[in-house]
PDB file of C-alpha atoms and ligand atoms in Angstrom:
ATOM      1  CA  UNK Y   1      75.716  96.209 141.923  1.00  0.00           C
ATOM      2  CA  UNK Y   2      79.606  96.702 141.440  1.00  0.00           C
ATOM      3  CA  UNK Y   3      80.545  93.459 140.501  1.00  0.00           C
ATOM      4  CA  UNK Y   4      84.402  92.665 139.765  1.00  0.00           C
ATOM      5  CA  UNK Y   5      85.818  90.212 137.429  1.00  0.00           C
ATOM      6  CA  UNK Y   6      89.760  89.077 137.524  1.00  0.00           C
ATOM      7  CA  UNK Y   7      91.986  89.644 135.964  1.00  0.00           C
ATOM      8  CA  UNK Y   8      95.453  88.038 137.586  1.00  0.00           C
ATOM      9  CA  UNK Y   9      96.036  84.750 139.205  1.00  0.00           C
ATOM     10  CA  UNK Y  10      98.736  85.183 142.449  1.00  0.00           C
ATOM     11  CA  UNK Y  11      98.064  81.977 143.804  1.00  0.00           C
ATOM     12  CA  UNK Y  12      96.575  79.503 146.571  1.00  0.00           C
ATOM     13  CA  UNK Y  13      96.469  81.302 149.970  1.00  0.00           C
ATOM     14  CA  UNK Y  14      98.389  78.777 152.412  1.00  0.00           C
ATOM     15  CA  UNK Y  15      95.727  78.908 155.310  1.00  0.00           C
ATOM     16  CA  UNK Y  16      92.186  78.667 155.201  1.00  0.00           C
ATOM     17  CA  UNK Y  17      89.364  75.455 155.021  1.00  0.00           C
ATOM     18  CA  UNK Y  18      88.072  77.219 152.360  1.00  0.00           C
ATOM     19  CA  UNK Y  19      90.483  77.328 150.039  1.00  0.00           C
ATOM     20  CA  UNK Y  20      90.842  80.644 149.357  1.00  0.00           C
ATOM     21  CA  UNK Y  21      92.686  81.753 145.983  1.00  0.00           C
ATOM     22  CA  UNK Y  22      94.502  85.401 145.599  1.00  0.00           C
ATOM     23  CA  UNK Y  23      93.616  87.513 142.831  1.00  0.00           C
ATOM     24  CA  UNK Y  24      94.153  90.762 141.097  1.00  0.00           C
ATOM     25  CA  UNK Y  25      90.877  91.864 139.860  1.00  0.00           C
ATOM     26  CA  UNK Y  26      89.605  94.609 137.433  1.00  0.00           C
ATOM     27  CA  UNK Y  27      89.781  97.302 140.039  1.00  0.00           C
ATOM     28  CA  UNK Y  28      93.576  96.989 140.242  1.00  0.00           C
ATOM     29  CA  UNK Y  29      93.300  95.594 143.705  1.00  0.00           C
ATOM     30  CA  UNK Y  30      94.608  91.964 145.301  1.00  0.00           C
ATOM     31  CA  UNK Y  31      91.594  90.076 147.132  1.00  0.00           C
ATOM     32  CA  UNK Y  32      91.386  86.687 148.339  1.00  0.00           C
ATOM     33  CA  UNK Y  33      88.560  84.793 146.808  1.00  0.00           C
ATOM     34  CA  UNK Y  34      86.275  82.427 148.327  1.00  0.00           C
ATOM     35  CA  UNK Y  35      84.255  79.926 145.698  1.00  0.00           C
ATOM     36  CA  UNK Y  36      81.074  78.878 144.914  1.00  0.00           C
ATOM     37  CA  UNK Y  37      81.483  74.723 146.096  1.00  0.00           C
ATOM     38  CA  UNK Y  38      84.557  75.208 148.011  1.00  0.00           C
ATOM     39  CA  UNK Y  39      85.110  72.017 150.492  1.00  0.00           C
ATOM     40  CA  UNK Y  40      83.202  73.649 152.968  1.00  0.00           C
ATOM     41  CA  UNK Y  41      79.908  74.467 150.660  1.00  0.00           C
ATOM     42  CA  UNK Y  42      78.889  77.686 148.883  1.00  0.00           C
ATOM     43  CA  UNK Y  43      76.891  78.651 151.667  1.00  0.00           C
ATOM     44  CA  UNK Y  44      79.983  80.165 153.657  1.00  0.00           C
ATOM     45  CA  UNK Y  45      79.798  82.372 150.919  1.00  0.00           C
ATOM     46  CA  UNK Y  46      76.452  83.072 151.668  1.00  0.00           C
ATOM     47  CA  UNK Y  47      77.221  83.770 155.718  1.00  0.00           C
ATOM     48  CA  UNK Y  48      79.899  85.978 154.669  1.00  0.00           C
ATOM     49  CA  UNK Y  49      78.202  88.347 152.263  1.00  0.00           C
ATOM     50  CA  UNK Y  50      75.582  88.620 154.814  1.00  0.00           C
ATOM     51  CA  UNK Y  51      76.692  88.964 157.697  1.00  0.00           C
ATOM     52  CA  UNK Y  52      79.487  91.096 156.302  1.00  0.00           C
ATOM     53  CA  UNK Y  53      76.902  93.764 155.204  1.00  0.00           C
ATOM     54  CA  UNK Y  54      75.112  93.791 158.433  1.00  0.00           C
ATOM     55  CA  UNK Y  55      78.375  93.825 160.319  1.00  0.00           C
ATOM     56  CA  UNK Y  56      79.056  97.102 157.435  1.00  0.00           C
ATOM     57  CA  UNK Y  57      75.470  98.703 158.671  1.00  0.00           C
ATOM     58  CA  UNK Y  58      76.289  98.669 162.158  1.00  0.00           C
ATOM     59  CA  UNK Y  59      79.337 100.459 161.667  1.00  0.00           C
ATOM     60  CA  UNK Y  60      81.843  97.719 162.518  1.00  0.00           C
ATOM     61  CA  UNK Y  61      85.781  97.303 160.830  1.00  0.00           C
ATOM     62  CA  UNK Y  62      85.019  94.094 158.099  1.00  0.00           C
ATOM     63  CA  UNK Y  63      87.609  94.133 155.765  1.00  0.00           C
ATOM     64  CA  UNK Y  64      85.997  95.526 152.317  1.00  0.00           C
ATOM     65  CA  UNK Y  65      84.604  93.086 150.632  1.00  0.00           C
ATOM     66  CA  UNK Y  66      82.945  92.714 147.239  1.00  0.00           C
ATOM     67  CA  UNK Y  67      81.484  90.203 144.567  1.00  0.00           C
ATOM     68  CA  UNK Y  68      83.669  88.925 141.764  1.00  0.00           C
ATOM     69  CA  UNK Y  69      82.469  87.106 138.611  1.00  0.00           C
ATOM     70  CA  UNK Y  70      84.043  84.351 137.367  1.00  0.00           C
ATOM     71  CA  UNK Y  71      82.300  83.057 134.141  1.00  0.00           C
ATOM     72  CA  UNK Y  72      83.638  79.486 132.356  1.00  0.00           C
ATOM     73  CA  UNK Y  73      86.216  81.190 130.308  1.00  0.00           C
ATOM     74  CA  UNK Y  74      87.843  83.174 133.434  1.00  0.00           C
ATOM     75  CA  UNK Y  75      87.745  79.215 134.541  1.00  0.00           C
ATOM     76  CA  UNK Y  76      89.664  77.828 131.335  1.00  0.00           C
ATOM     77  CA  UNK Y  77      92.219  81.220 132.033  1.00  0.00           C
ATOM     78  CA  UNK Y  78      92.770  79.845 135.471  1.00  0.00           C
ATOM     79  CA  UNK Y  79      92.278  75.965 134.966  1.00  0.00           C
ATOM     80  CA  UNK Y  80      93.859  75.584 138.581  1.00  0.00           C
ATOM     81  CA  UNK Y  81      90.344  76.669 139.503  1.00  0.00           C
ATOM     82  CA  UNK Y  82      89.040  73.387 138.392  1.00  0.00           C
ATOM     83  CA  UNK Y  83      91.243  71.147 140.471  1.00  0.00           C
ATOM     84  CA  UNK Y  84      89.792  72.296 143.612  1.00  0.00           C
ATOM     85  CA  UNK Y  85      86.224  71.562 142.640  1.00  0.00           C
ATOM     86  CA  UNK Y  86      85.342  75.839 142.417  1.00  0.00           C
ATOM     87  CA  UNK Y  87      82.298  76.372 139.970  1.00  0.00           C
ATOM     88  CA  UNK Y  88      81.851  79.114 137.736  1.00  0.00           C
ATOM     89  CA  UNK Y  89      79.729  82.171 138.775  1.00  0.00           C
ATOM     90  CA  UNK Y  90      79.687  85.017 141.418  1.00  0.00           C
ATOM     91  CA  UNK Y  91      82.342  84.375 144.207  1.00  0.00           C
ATOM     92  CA  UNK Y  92      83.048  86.521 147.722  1.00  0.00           C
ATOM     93  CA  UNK Y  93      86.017  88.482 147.746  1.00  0.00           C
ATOM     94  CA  UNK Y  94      87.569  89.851 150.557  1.00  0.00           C
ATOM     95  CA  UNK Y  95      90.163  92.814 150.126  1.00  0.00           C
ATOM     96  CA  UNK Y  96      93.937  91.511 151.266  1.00  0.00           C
ATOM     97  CA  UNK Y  97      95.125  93.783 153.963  1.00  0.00           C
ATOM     98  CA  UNK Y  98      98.880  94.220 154.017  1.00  0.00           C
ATOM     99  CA  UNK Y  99     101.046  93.593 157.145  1.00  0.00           C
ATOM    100  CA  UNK Y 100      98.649  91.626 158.866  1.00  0.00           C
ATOM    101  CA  UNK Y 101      98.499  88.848 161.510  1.00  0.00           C
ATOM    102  CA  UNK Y 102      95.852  87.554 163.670  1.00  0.00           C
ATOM    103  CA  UNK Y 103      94.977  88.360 166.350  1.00  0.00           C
ATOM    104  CA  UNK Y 104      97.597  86.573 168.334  1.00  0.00           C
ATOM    105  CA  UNK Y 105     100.198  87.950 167.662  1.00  0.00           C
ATOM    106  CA  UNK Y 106     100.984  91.525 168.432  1.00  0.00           C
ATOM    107  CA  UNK Y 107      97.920  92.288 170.579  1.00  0.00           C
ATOM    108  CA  UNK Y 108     100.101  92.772 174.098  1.00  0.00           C
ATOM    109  CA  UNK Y 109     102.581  95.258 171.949  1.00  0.00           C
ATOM    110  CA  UNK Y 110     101.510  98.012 170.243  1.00  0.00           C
ATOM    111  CA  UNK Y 111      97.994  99.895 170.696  1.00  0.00           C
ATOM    112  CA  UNK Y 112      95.228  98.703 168.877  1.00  0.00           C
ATOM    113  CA  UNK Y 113      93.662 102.510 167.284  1.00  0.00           C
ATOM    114  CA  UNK Y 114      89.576 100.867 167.184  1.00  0.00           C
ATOM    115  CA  UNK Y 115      89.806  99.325 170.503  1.00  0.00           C
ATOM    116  CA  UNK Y 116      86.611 101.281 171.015  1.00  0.00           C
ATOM    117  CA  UNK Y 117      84.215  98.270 168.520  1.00  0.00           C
ATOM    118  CA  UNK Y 118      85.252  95.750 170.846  1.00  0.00           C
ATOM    119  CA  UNK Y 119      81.593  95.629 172.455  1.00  0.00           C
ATOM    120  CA  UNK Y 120      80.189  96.375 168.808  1.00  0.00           C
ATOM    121  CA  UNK Y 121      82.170  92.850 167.365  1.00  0.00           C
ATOM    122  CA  UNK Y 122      80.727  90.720 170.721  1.00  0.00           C
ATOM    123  CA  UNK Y 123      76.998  91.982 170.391  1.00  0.00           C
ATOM    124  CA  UNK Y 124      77.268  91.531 166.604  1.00  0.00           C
ATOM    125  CA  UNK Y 125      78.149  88.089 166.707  1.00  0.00           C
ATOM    126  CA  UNK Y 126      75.668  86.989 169.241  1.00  0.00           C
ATOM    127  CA  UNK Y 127      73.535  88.471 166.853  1.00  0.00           C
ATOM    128  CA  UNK Y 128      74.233  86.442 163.873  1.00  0.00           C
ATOM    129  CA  UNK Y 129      75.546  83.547 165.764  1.00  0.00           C
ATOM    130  CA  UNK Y 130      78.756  83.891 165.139  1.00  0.00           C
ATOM    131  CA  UNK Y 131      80.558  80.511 165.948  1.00  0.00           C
ATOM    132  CA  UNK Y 132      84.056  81.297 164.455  1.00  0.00           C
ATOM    133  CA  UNK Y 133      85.261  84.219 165.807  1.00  0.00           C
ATOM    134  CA  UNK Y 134      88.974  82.793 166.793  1.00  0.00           C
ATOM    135  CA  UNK Y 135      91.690  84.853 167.017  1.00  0.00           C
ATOM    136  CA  UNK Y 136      92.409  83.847 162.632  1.00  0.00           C
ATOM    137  CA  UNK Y 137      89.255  85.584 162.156  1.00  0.00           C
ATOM    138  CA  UNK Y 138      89.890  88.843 163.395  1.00  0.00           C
ATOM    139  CA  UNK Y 139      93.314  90.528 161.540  1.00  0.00           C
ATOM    140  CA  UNK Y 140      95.315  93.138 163.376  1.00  0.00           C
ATOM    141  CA  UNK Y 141      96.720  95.823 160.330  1.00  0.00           C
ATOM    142  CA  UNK Y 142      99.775  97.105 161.540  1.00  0.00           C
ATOM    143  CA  UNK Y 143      99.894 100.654 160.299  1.00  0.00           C
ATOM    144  CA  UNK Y 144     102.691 102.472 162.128  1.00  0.00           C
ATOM    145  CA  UNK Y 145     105.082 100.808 164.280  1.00  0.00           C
ATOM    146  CA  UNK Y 146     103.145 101.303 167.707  1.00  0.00           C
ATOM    147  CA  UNK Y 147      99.862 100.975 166.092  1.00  0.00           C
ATOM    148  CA  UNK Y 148      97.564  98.355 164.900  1.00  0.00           C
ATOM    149  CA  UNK Y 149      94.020  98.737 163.335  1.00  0.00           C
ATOM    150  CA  UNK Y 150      91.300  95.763 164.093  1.00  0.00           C
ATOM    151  CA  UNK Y 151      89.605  94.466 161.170  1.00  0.00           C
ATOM    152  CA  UNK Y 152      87.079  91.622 161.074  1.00  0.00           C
ATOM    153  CA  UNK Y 153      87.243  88.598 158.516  1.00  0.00           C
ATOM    154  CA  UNK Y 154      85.319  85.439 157.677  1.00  0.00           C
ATOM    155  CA  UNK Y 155      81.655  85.006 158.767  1.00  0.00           C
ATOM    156  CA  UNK Y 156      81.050  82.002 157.054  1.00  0.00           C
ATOM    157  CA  UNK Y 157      80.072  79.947 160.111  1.00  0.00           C
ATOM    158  CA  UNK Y 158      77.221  82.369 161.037  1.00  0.00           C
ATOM    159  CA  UNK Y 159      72.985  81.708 161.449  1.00  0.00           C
ATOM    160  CA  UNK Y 160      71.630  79.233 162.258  1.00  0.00           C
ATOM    161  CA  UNK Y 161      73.447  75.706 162.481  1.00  0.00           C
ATOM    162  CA  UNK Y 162      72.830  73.225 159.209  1.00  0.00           C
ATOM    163  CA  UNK Y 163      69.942  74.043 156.528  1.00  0.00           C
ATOM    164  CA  UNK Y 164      68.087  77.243 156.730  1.00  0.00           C
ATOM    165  CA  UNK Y 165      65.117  75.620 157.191  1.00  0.00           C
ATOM    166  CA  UNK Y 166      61.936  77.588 159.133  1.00  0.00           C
ATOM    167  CA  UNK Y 167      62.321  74.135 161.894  1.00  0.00           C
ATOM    168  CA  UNK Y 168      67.103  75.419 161.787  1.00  0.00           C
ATOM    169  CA  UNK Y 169      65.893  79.016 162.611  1.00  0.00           C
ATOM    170  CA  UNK Y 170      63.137  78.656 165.020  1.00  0.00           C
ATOM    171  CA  UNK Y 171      66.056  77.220 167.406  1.00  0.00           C
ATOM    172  CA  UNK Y 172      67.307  80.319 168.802  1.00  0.00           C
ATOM    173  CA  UNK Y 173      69.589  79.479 171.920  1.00  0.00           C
ATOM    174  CA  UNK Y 174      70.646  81.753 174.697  1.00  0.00           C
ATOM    175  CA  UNK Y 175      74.079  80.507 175.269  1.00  0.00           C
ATOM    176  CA  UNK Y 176      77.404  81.765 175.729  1.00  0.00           C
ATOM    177  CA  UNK Y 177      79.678  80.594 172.403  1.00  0.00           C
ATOM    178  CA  UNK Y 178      82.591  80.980 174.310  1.00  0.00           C
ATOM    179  CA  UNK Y 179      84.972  82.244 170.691  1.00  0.00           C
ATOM    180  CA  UNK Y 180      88.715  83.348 172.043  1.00  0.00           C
ATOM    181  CA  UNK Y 181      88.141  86.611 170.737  1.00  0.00           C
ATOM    182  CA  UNK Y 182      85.305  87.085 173.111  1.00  0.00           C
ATOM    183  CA  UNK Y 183      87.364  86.025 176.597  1.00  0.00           C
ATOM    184  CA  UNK Y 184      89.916  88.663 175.045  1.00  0.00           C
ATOM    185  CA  UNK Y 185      88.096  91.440 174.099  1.00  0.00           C
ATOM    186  CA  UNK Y 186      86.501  91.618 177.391  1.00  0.00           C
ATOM    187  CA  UNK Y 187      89.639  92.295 179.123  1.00  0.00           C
ATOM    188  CA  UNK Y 188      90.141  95.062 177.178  1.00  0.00           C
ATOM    189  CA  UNK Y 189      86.487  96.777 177.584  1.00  0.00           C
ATOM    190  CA  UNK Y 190      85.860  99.091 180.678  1.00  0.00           C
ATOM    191  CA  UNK Y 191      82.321  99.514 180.946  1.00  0.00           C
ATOM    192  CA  UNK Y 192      80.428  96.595 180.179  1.00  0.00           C
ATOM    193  CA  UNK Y 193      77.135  99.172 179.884  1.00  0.00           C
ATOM    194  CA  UNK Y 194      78.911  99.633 176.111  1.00  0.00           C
ATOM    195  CA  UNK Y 195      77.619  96.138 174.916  1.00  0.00           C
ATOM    196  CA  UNK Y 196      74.359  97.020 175.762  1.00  0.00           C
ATOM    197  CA  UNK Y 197      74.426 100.584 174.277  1.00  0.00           C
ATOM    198  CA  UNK Y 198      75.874  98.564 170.967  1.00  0.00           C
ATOM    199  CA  UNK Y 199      72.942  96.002 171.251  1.00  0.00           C
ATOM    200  CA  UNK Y 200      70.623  98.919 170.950  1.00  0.00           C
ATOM    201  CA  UNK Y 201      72.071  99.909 167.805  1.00  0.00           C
ATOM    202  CA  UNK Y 202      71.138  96.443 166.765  1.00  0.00           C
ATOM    203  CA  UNK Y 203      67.453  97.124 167.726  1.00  0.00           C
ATOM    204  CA  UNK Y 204      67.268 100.045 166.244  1.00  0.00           C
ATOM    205  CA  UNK Y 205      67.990  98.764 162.603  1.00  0.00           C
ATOM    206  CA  UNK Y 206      65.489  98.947 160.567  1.00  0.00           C
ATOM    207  CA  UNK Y 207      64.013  95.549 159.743  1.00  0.00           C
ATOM    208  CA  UNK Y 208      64.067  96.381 156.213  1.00  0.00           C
ATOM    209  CA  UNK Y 209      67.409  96.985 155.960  1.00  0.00           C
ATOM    210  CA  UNK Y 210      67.675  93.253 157.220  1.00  0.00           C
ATOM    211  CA  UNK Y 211      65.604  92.481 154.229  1.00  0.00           C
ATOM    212  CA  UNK Y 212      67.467  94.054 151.779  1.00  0.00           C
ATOM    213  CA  UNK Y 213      70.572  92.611 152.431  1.00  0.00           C
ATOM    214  CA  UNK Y 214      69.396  88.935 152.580  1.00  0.00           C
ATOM    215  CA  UNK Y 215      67.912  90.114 149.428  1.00  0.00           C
ATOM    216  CA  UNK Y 216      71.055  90.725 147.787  1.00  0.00           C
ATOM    217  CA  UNK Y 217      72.242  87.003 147.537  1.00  0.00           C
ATOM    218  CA  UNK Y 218      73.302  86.810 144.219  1.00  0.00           C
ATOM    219  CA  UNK Y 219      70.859  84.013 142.264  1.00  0.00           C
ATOM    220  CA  UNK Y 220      73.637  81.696 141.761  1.00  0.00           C
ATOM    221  CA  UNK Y 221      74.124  81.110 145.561  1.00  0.00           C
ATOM    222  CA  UNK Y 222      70.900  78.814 145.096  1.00  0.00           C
ATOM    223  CA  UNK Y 223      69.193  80.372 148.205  1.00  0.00           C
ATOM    224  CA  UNK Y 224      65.548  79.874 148.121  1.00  0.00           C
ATOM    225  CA  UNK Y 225      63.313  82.219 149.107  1.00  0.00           C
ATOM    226  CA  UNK Y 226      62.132  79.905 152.025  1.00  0.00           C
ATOM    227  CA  UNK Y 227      65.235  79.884 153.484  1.00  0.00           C
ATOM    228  CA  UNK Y 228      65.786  83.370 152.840  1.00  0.00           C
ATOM    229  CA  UNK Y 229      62.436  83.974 154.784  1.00  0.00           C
ATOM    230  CA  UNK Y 230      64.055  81.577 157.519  1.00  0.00           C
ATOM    231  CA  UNK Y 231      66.829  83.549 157.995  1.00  0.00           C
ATOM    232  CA  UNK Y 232      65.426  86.874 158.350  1.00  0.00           C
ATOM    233  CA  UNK Y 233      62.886  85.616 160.689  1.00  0.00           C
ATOM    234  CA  UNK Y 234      65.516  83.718 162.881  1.00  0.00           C
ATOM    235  CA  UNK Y 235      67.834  87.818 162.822  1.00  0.00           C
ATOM    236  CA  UNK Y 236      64.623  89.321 163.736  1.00  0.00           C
ATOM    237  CA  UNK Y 237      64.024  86.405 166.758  1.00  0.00           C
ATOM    238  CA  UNK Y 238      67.976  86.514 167.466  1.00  0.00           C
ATOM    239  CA  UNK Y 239      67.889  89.922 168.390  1.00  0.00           C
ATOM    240  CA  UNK Y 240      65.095  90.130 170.427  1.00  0.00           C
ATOM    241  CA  UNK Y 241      66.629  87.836 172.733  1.00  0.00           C
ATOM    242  CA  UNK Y 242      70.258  89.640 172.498  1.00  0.00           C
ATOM    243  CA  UNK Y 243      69.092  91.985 175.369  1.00  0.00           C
ATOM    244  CA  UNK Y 244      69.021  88.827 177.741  1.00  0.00           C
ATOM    245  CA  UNK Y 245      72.173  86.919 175.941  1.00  0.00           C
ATOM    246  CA  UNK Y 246      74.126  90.333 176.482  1.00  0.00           C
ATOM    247  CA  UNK Y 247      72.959  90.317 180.319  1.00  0.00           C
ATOM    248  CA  UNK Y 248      73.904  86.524 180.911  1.00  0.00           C
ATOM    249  CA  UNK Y 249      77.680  86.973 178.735  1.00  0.00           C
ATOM    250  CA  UNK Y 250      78.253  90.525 181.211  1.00  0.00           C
ATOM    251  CA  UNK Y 251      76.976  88.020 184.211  1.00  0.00           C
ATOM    252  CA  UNK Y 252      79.470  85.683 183.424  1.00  0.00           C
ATOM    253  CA  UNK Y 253      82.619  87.577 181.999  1.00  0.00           C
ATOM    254  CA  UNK Y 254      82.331  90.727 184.331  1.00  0.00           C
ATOM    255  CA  UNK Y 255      80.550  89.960 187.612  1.00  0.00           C
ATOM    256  CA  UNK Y 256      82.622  86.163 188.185  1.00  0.00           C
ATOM    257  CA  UNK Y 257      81.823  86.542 191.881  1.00  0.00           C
TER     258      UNK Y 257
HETATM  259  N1  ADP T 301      91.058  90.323 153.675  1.00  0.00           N
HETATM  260  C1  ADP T 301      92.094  89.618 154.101  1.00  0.00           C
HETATM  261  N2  ADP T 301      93.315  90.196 154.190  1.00  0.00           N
HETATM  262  C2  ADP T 301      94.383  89.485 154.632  1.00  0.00           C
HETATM  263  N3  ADP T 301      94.338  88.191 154.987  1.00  0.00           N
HETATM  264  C3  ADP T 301      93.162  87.567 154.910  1.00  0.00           C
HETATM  265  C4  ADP T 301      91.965  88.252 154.468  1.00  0.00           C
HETATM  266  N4  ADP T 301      90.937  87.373 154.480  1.00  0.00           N
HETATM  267  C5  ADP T 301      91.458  86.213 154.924  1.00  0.00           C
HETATM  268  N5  ADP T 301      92.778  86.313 155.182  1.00  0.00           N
HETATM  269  C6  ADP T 301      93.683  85.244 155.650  1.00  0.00           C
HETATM  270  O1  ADP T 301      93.264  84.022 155.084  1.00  0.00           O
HETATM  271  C7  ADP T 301      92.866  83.095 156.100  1.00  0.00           C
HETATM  272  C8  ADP T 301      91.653  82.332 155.613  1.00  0.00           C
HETATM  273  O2  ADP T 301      90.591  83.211 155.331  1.00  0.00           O
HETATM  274  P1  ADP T 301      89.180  83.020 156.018  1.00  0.00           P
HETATM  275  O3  ADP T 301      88.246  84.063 155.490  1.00  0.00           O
HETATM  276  O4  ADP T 301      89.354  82.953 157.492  1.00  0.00           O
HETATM  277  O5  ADP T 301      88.765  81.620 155.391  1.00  0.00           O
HETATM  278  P2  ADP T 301      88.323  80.228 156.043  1.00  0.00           P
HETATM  279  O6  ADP T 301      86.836  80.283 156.022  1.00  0.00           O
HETATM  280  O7  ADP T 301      88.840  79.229 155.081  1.00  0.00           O
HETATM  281  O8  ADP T 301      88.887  80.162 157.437  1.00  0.00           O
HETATM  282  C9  ADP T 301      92.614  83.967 157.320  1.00  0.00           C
HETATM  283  O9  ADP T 301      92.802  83.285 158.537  1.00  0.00           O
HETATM  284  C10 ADP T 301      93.642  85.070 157.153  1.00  0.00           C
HETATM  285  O10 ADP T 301      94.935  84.623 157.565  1.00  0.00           O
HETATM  286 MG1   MG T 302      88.844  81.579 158.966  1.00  0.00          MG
END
């Protein structure tokens, strides 16, 4: 696995629960890093790499996103580390995308290029339970002056709710999570047939390729392989309902009468 290790400290990032922390690392490139025991728990990090490489095999716009070592001496470099509670070992980094905002801000000026993975981002995070998809956690790139690309950030709240536990992921609900990105997006889509082409896709993924991403936890995450076992088995339950959670969100967004 490409794993990166830093190199330049730029800083605390202003916004984020998670404390994230900007850094140049050894491919030349600025990322903002999210740590291992962060005030929100290392298992963010966890939802994130996940999720982020299911989100990558189903073709959808995450920003790039990597794994970044920091051993105990990177810590003494960057003793700032330590005052935030951060420990030592592989940490989630996400790629900083220039001239962005969220999605609030320019998304009734200027065309948004990938308007076409709208349907792809709702059926994706019904899939993985996405409970945080406000309008922070989806970044609009401007990259000419009419034009914005869609990119998606943070899945750390994803899966089931509290521990991974086989009792946590036998509870798979069929309700509407009602994120702000959601109640958007479908005023943008035209043919609500497109989020159940996309949840196709979904079906059509090869279990094993669930397997093999949930296998790529780094050790140091602490997963165990119960709970990795819990979480596959509550994606594989999760999206054999998704057929009837996309029917009940088009029921409710598109047919209101
Ligand atoms: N790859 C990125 N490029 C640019 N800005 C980012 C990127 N990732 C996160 N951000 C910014 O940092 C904020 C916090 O990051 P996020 O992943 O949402 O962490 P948290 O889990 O703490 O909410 C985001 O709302 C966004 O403004
Ligand atoms: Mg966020």
């Amino acid at each position: 696995m490409n794993t990166l290790y830093p190199v330049h400290y730029l800083g605390s990032h202003s916004e984020g629960n998670t404390r994230p922390q900007l850094f140049e690392l050894s491919d030349g490139n600025k990322y903002l890093v999210k740590f291992k025991n962060n005030p929100q728990g290392t298992r963010v990090l966890v939802n994130d790499w996940v999720a982020g490489k299911l989100a990558l095999l189903l073709g959808l716009p995450v920003a790039p996103f990597a794994l970044v070592y920091f051993s105990k001496s990177h810590f003494n470099q960057f003793p700032e580390l330590y005052k935030y509670g951060f420990k030592p070992g592989h940490q989630f980094a996400s790629y900083l995308l220039k001239n962005c905002t969220g999605l609030w801000e320019p998304r009734n000026s200027g065309e948004i290029a990938n308007l076409n993975v709208l349907p792809g981002v709702i059926v994706f995070d019904y899939w993985v339970n996405n409970y945080d998809r406000d309008t922070g956690n989806a970044l609009l790139e401007k990259v000419s002056k009419n034009t914005c690309y869609l990119h998606l950030i943070d899945h750390g709240l994803c899966f089931p709710i509290g521990s991974w536990t086989k009792k946590n992921s036998q509870k798979v609900y069929v309700n509407i999570l009602d994120q702000d990105v959601h109640t958007w997006a479908v005023t943008r889509i035209e043919n609500p047939k497109d989020l159940l082409k996309f949840t196709e896709k979904v079906l059509s993924l090869p279990s094993e390729q669930i397997y093999k991403v949930i296998n790529s936890i780094p050790e140091d995450w602490n997963v165990a392989s119960s709970e990795k076992e819990a979480v596959y088995q509550y994606l594989i339950t999760r999206r054999e309902v998704l057929p009837i959670l996309m029917l009940k969100f088009i029921k409710k967004y598109f047919h209101k009468d």
